[in-house]
Tab-separated table of C-alpha atoms in Angstrom:
chain	number	residue	atom	x	y	z
A	1	MET	CA	-77.929	47.350	162.752
A	2	ALA	CA	-79.375	49.271	159.818
A	3	ARG	CA	-83.044	49.941	160.348
A	4	LEU	CA	-84.380	46.412	159.888
A	5	SER	CA	-87.649	47.349	161.513
A	6	CYS	CA	-89.244	43.902	161.062
A	7	ARG	CA	-91.455	42.370	163.615
A	8	PHE	CA	-88.695	40.356	165.167
A	9	PRO	CA	-85.052	41.374	164.714
A	10	PRO	CA	-82.708	38.446	163.928
A	11	ARG	CA	-80.994	38.408	167.223
A	12	GLN	CA	-84.187	38.490	169.006
A	13	GLU	CA	-85.311	35.361	167.155
A	14	ALA	CA	-82.041	33.634	168.196
A	15	VAL	CA	-82.747	34.390	171.793
A	16	ARG	CA	-86.364	33.088	171.416
A	17	VAL	CA	-85.096	29.671	170.277
A	18	GLY	CA	-82.505	29.376	172.933
A	19	GLY	CA	-79.435	30.541	170.936
A	20	ASP	CA	-79.787	27.843	168.141
A	21	GLU	CA	-78.772	29.903	165.130
A	22	ASP	CA	-79.731	27.192	162.682
A	23	ALA	CA	-83.279	27.091	164.179
A	24	ALA	CA	-83.451	30.778	164.212
A	25	LEU	CA	-82.357	31.114	160.642
A	26	ALA	CA	-84.924	28.589	159.484
A	27	ALA	CA	-87.619	30.606	161.214
A	28	LEU	CA	-86.407	33.816	159.653
A	29	VAL	CA	-86.281	32.356	156.211
A	30	LYS	CA	-89.929	31.202	156.582
A	31	ARG	CA	-90.903	34.795	157.496
A	32	ALA	CA	-88.722	36.492	154.938
A	33	ILE	CA	-91.506	37.310	152.509
A	34	PRO	CA	-93.968	39.092	154.836
A	35	ASP	CA	-90.905	40.850	156.485
A	36	VAL	CA	-89.531	42.090	153.298
A	37	MET	CA	-92.909	43.206	152.070
A	38	HIS	CA	-93.365	45.035	155.495
A	39	LEU	CA	-90.142	46.807	154.808
A	40	PHE	CA	-91.141	47.657	151.335
A	41	SER	CA	-94.343	49.232	152.549
A	42	GLU	CA	-92.344	51.307	155.144
A	43	THR	CA	-89.988	52.651	152.367
A	44	ARG	CA	-92.996	53.515	150.245
A	45	SER	CA	-94.679	55.597	152.921
A	46	THR	CA	-93.081	58.821	151.821
A	47	ALA	CA	-92.554	57.902	148.291
A	48	ARG	CA	-93.210	60.142	145.236
A	49	TYR	CA	-94.781	57.540	143.081
A	50	GLU	CA	-97.793	55.248	143.740
A	51	TYR	CA	-97.934	51.841	142.218
A	52	THR	CA	-100.416	49.067	141.568
A	53	ALA	CA	-99.804	45.780	143.195
A	54	TYR	CA	-102.275	43.948	140.773
A	55	PRO	CA	-102.214	45.720	137.410
A	56	ALA	CA	-103.798	44.596	134.268
A	57	LEU	CA	-101.113	43.123	132.149
A	58	PRO	CA	-100.853	42.032	128.455
A	59	ASP	CA	-100.963	38.272	127.805
A	60	VAL	CA	-97.252	38.236	126.927
A	61	LEU	CA	-96.507	38.855	130.617
A	62	HIS	CA	-98.618	35.997	131.885
A	63	LYS	CA	-97.141	32.534	132.119
A	64	PRO	CA	-99.062	30.327	129.519
A	65	SER	CA	-99.319	27.406	131.932
A	66	LYS	CA	-97.235	25.697	134.655
A	67	GLN	CA	-95.605	23.462	132.071
A	68	GLU	CA	-94.773	26.177	129.436
A	69	PRO	CA	-91.861	28.723	129.904
A	70	ASP	CA	-92.393	32.376	130.281
A	71	GLN	CA	-92.754	34.376	127.117
A	72	ILE	CA	-90.166	36.895	128.225
A	73	TRP	CA	-86.491	36.089	127.492
A	74	GLU	CA	-84.369	37.280	130.461
A	75	ALA	CA	-81.033	36.777	128.702
A	76	ARG	CA	-79.466	34.635	131.411
A	77	PRO	CA	-75.719	34.172	130.641
A	78	ALA	CA	-74.246	30.692	130.104
A	79	TYR	CA	-70.993	31.380	128.229
A	80	THR	CA	-67.752	29.475	127.869
A	81	ASN	CA	-64.997	30.874	125.634
A	82	PRO	CA	-64.380	28.368	122.895
A	83	ALA	CA	-60.738	29.367	122.699
A	84	TYR	CA	-59.917	27.739	126.043
A	85	SER	CA	-60.289	24.405	127.528
A	86	MET	CA	-59.500	22.512	130.735
A	87	ARG	CA	-58.810	19.431	128.538
A	88	ALA	CA	-56.143	21.041	126.353
A	89	ALA	CA	-52.902	19.140	126.062
A	90	GLN	CA	-50.956	22.083	127.438
A	91	LYS	CA	-52.685	23.892	130.250
A	92	ASP	CA	-50.566	27.001	130.955
A	93	VAL	CA	-53.053	29.840	131.228
A	94	LYS	CA	-54.066	30.834	134.742
A	95	VAL	CA	-57.768	31.567	135.169
A	96	THR	CA	-59.436	33.158	138.321
A	97	ALA	CA	-63.054	32.327	138.954
A	98	LEU	CA	-64.730	35.451	140.532
A	99	ASP	CA	-67.897	35.757	142.488
A	100	VAL	CA	-70.319	38.645	142.335
A	101	ASN	CA	-71.765	39.725	145.715
A	102	ALA	CA	-75.535	40.118	146.064
A	103	ALA	CA	-76.304	40.373	142.390
A	104	TYR	CA	-80.176	40.643	142.706
A	105	LEU	CA	-79.756	43.271	145.443
A	106	SER	CA	-77.740	45.417	143.089
A	107	ALA	CA	-80.398	44.767	140.333
A	108	LEU	CA	-83.109	46.498	142.315
A	109	LYS	CA	-81.689	49.653	140.810
A	110	VAL	CA	-83.516	49.298	137.546
A	111	TRP	CA	-86.088	51.278	135.546
A	112	LEU	CA	-89.467	49.962	136.469
A	113	PRO	CA	-92.799	50.949	134.844
A	114	ILE	CA	-95.063	52.770	137.203
A	115	GLY	CA	-98.141	53.329	135.061
A	116	ARG	CA	-100.507	51.270	132.920
A	117	LEU	CA	-98.533	49.492	130.250
A	118	GLU	CA	-99.383	50.842	126.771
A	119	HIS	CA	-99.049	49.108	123.433
A	120	THR	CA	-96.856	50.822	120.789
A	121	THR	CA	-95.263	49.785	117.518
A	122	GLY	CA	-91.716	50.512	116.242
A	123	MET	CA	-89.581	52.649	118.462
A	124	ASP	CA	-92.502	54.637	119.868
A	125	GLY	CA	-92.306	52.855	123.147
A	126	VAL	CA	-88.571	53.192	123.625
A	127	GLY	CA	-87.259	56.044	125.735
A	128	PRO	CA	-84.881	56.945	128.566
A	129	LYS	CA	-87.740	57.244	130.971
A	130	ARG	CA	-89.954	54.491	129.746
A	131	SER	CA	-89.779	50.767	130.618
A	132	GLY	CA	-91.658	47.471	129.966
A	133	VAL	CA	-91.105	44.752	127.464
A	134	HIS	CA	-90.324	44.763	123.823
A	135	LEU	CA	-90.605	42.384	120.812
A	136	ILE	CA	-87.327	42.613	118.858
A	137	THR	CA	-85.210	40.939	116.278
A	138	PRO	CA	-81.579	41.160	117.383
A	139	ALA	CA	-78.570	41.745	115.149
A	140	PRO	CA	-76.147	38.841	114.842
A	141	TRP	CA	-73.516	38.580	117.596
A	142	THR	CA	-70.163	38.044	115.968
A	143	HIS	CA	-67.863	37.888	118.927
A	144	PRO	CA	-67.022	34.363	120.068
A	145	HIS	CA	-64.524	35.656	122.582
A	146	LEU	CA	-67.283	37.624	124.412
A	147	PRO	CA	-70.701	36.578	125.878
A	148	ASP	CA	-73.662	37.267	123.825
A	149	PRO	CA	-75.808	39.876	125.611
A	150	LEU	CA	-78.864	37.708	124.892
A	151	GLY	CA	-77.409	34.760	126.802
A	152	ASP	CA	-77.507	31.211	125.723
A	153	ARG	CA	-80.245	31.324	123.005
A	154	ASP	CA	-80.787	28.571	120.499
A	155	THR	CA	-83.831	29.812	118.589
A	156	PRO	CA	-83.240	32.561	116.050
A	157	GLY	CA	-85.750	35.287	115.097
A	158	ALA	CA	-87.859	37.731	117.118
A	159	LEU	CA	-88.190	37.492	120.818
A	160	TRP	CA	-89.733	39.432	123.817
A	161	ILE	CA	-87.139	41.022	126.062
A	162	THR	CA	-87.274	43.455	128.863
A	163	ASP	CA	-86.190	47.128	128.850
A	164	ALA	CA	-83.166	46.290	130.814
A	165	THR	CA	-81.902	43.931	128.056
A	166	LEU	CA	-82.841	46.485	125.387
A	167	ARG	CA	-80.899	49.186	127.136
A	168	LEU	CA	-77.878	46.903	127.182
A	169	LEU	CA	-78.145	46.073	123.412
A	170	LEU	CA	-78.470	49.843	122.579
A	171	ARG	CA	-75.404	50.602	124.633
A	172	LEU	CA	-73.382	47.846	122.835
A	173	SER	CA	-74.422	49.275	119.527
A	174	GLY	CA	-73.421	52.760	120.423
A	175	PRO	CA	-70.048	54.386	119.651
A	176	LYS	CA	-68.404	53.524	123.014
A	177	TRP	CA	-68.650	49.697	122.442
A	178	ALA	CA	-69.626	49.282	118.720
A	179	LEU	CA	-69.960	45.576	119.233
A	180	THR	CA	-73.270	45.026	117.408
A	181	GLU	CA	-75.996	46.739	115.464
A	182	ALA	CA	-79.107	48.032	117.201
A	183	PRO	CA	-81.952	45.492	117.353
A	184	THR	CA	-85.159	46.170	115.350
A	185	VAL	CA	-87.981	46.902	117.715
A	186	HIS	CA	-91.382	45.668	116.397
A	187	GLU	CA	-93.737	46.469	119.283
A	188	SER	CA	-93.649	47.255	122.994
A	189	TRP	CA	-95.707	47.273	126.201
A	190	THR	CA	-94.299	50.172	128.234
A	191	SER	CA	-95.146	53.033	130.540
A	192	GLY	CA	-93.417	55.923	132.192
A	193	ALA	CA	-90.801	54.665	134.633
A	194	THR	CA	-88.389	55.506	137.441
A	195	GLU	CA	-85.012	53.954	138.303
A	196	ASN	CA	-85.529	54.834	142.042
A	197	PHE	CA	-88.748	52.881	142.832
A	198	LEU	CA	-86.999	50.224	144.943
A	199	ASP	CA	-83.913	52.203	145.891
A	200	ALA	CA	-84.917	52.978	149.438
A	201	LEU	CA	-85.454	49.275	150.073
A	202	ARG	CA	-82.170	48.444	148.259
A	203	LYS	CA	-80.192	50.939	150.298
A	204	LEU	CA	-81.715	49.729	153.575
A	205	LEU	CA	-80.807	46.045	152.764
A	206	VAL	CA	-77.376	46.943	151.438
A	207	ALA	CA	-76.499	48.847	154.660
A	208	ALA	CA	-77.884	45.851	156.822
A	209	ARG	CA	-75.800	43.484	154.821
A	210	ALA	CA	-72.655	45.570	155.195
A	211	GLU	CA	-73.072	45.887	158.973
A	212	ALA	CA	-73.718	42.168	159.283
A	213	ILE	CA	-70.470	41.518	157.395
A	214	ALA	CA	-68.539	43.910	159.583
A	215	ALA	CA	-69.903	42.357	162.744
A	216	GLY	CA	-69.398	38.712	161.604
A	217	ASP	CA	-73.213	38.245	161.979
A	218	ARG	CA	-74.042	35.247	159.831
A	219	LEU	CA	-77.656	35.075	160.927
A	220	THR	CA	-78.513	38.600	159.818
A	221	LEU	CA	-76.551	38.198	156.567
A	222	GLU	CA	-78.396	35.137	155.677
A	223	TYR	CA	-81.714	36.801	156.653
A	224	VAL	CA	-81.096	39.752	154.430
A	225	LYS	CA	-80.087	37.503	151.558
A	226	SER	CA	-83.321	35.468	151.971
A	227	MET	CA	-85.254	38.794	152.068
A	228	TYR	CA	-84.113	40.235	148.784
A	229	SER	CA	-83.969	36.934	146.925
A	230	LYS	CA	-87.514	36.011	147.871
A	231	PHE	CA	-88.827	39.498	147.200
A	232	VAL	CA	-87.611	39.205	143.557
A	233	SER	CA	-88.514	35.628	143.042
A	234	THR	CA	-92.071	35.841	144.414
A	235	MET	CA	-93.177	39.270	143.053
A	236	GLY	CA	-94.409	37.671	139.847
A	237	GLU	CA	-97.187	35.154	139.857
A	238	SER	CA	-96.269	33.226	143.044
A	239	VAL	CA	-98.525	31.525	145.508
A	240	HIS	CA	-96.066	32.418	148.181
A	241	ASN	CA	-96.587	36.247	147.921
A	242	ARG	CA	-100.198	37.406	147.664
A	243	GLU	CA	-99.325	41.054	148.238
A	244	MET	CA	-97.899	41.778	144.801
A	245	VAL	CA	-98.394	40.351	141.252
A	246	ARG	CA	-95.796	42.156	139.184
A	247	PRO	CA	-94.233	39.717	136.694
A	248	ASP	CA	-93.010	42.689	134.632
A	249	TRP	CA	-90.925	43.851	137.548
A	250	MET	CA	-89.667	40.332	138.190
A	251	HIS	CA	-88.457	39.939	134.621
A	252	LEU	CA	-86.979	43.387	134.603
A	253	ILE	CA	-84.969	42.757	137.798
A	254	HIS	CA	-83.806	39.351	136.662
A	255	SER	CA	-82.607	40.768	133.307
A	256	GLN	CA	-80.998	43.741	134.931
A	257	ALA	CA	-78.861	41.392	137.031
A	258	PHE	CA	-77.859	39.554	133.872
A	259	ALA	CA	-77.168	42.794	131.898
A	260	LEU	CA	-75.010	44.003	134.784
A	261	HIS	CA	-73.135	40.697	134.690
A	262	CYS	CA	-72.512	40.917	130.995
A	263	GLY	CA	-71.283	44.492	131.616
A	264	ARG	CA	-68.581	43.157	133.995
A	265	ALA	CA	-67.358	40.848	131.249
A	266	TYR	CA	-67.113	43.559	128.698
A	267	LYS	CA	-65.375	45.766	131.302
A	268	ALA	CA	-62.817	43.025	131.952
A	269	HIS	CA	-62.165	42.490	128.159
A	270	GLN	CA	-61.693	46.218	127.560
A	271	ALA	CA	-59.177	46.302	130.317
A	272	GLY	CA	-57.125	43.461	128.654
A	273	LEU	CA	-58.437	40.378	130.390
A	274	ASP	CA	-59.824	37.408	128.502
A	275	VAL	CA	-63.188	36.247	129.485
A	276	VAL	CA	-63.061	32.484	129.937
A	277	ALA	CA	-66.676	32.006	131.260
A	278	LEU	CA	-69.680	33.999	132.339
A	279	LYS	CA	-72.453	32.082	134.079
A	280	HIS	CA	-75.595	32.655	136.097
A	281	THR	CA	-75.822	36.058	137.805
A	282	ASP	CA	-72.509	35.883	139.771
A	283	GLU	CA	-69.788	33.858	138.156
A	284	LEU	CA	-67.059	35.441	136.016
A	285	HIS	CA	-63.864	33.627	134.950
A	286	VAL	CA	-60.984	35.682	133.602
A	287	THR	CA	-57.355	35.566	132.726
A	288	GLY	CA	-54.817	38.213	133.838
A	289	ASP	CA	-54.655	40.584	136.878
A	290	TRP	CA	-58.316	41.011	137.790
A	291	ARG	CA	-57.511	43.326	140.700
A	292	GLN	CA	-56.599	46.074	138.354
A	293	VAL	CA	-60.149	46.050	137.056
A	294	PHE	CA	-62.364	45.113	139.994
A	295	THR	CA	-62.083	45.917	143.779
A	296	GLU	CA	-61.733	42.788	145.945
A	297	GLY	CA	-64.086	42.475	148.761
A	298	ARG	CA	-67.598	41.427	149.909
A	299	GLY	CA	-69.370	44.682	149.223
A	300	VAL	CA	-72.149	44.888	146.637
A	301	SER	CA	-69.847	46.677	144.152
A	302	GLU	CA	-66.895	44.428	144.794
A	303	MET	CA	-65.774	40.949	143.633
A	304	LYS	CA	-64.219	37.996	145.429
A	305	ILE	CA	-62.545	34.702	144.446
A	306	LYS	CA	-65.084	32.029	144.049
A	307	THR	CA	-64.621	29.160	146.520
A	308	GLY	CA	-65.851	25.633	146.128
A	309	ASP	CA	-64.952	22.056	145.403
A	310	GLY	CA	-65.280	22.154	141.655
A	311	LYS	CA	-62.293	22.194	139.279
A	312	ALA	CA	-63.390	25.580	137.920
A	313	SER	CA	-63.168	27.482	141.268
A	314	GLY	CA	-60.537	29.646	142.810
A	315	GLU	CA	-57.474	29.718	140.528
A	316	TYR	CA	-57.092	26.978	137.830
A	317	LEU	CA	-55.242	26.308	134.615
A	318	VAL	CA	-56.628	26.021	131.046
A	319	GLY	CA	-55.086	25.690	127.690
A	320	LYS	CA	-55.589	27.345	124.325
A	321	VAL	CA	-57.687	25.252	121.951
A	322	GLY	CA	-55.607	24.388	118.858
A	323	GLY	CA	-52.581	26.360	120.538
């Protein structure tokens, strides 16, 4: 097994509880946060960059209250193509629902700020080796057949986004895609950044996940999933993880997962597939031969057919609206 040098390896935990895998998994999930923080510390022991676990952060990165939402818009996709419907009179278009593997694990490869966040105005805080959050006014999105890179947003006007979302918007405004105009950046909180800060941890967990899949080891697979998902979800302002308070990183990783997901939809469209739906971090529904675009499998760079009891899972039929 890849170097999961936590205090108790998964199989050892199963032996401790008399071979009861469900009991072992419950115990491992409870310990996932301290274990993944231990792994994170190990991977940082020879790292080039130091980091601050409790940095001074601008107000925009602090949650106003338990009842109020975060001020950073992470651009979570919630897209359904208005040209297709499962309620159409004639349903003759086959759709395949695809599932992304380990979306948040892949999103650990993201530009993260490593210094004190500095306030700038205009484009002064935008650069290939800077990261943080930006107040922007986006250009209109005029493509109903494609998901909006800002996700399901009802309120127009300026909004705070992460650097991961801004990078996506700038790519889509460039000559390769030319799908939108570049947003107007009003102000930013950024610092110098690196894309490799969490890469050693990511590679370790990717390798452990791949070995668990190859061995049919459900216990280790679920343990790894719990570690990376809890690492991301508790690195902000969580009572469950006192070792780190980095809401900026949490927002960046979330929005990186969503940006990567939008990228899959645009890639499918460019290859001639129609995008029927794009949801959450891991659900993409397309028409056409998806295997010509994506590799099928359970690896982190692969896609698999979504299984489930819902009508919109596996392969299903829709019809053209007004067709």
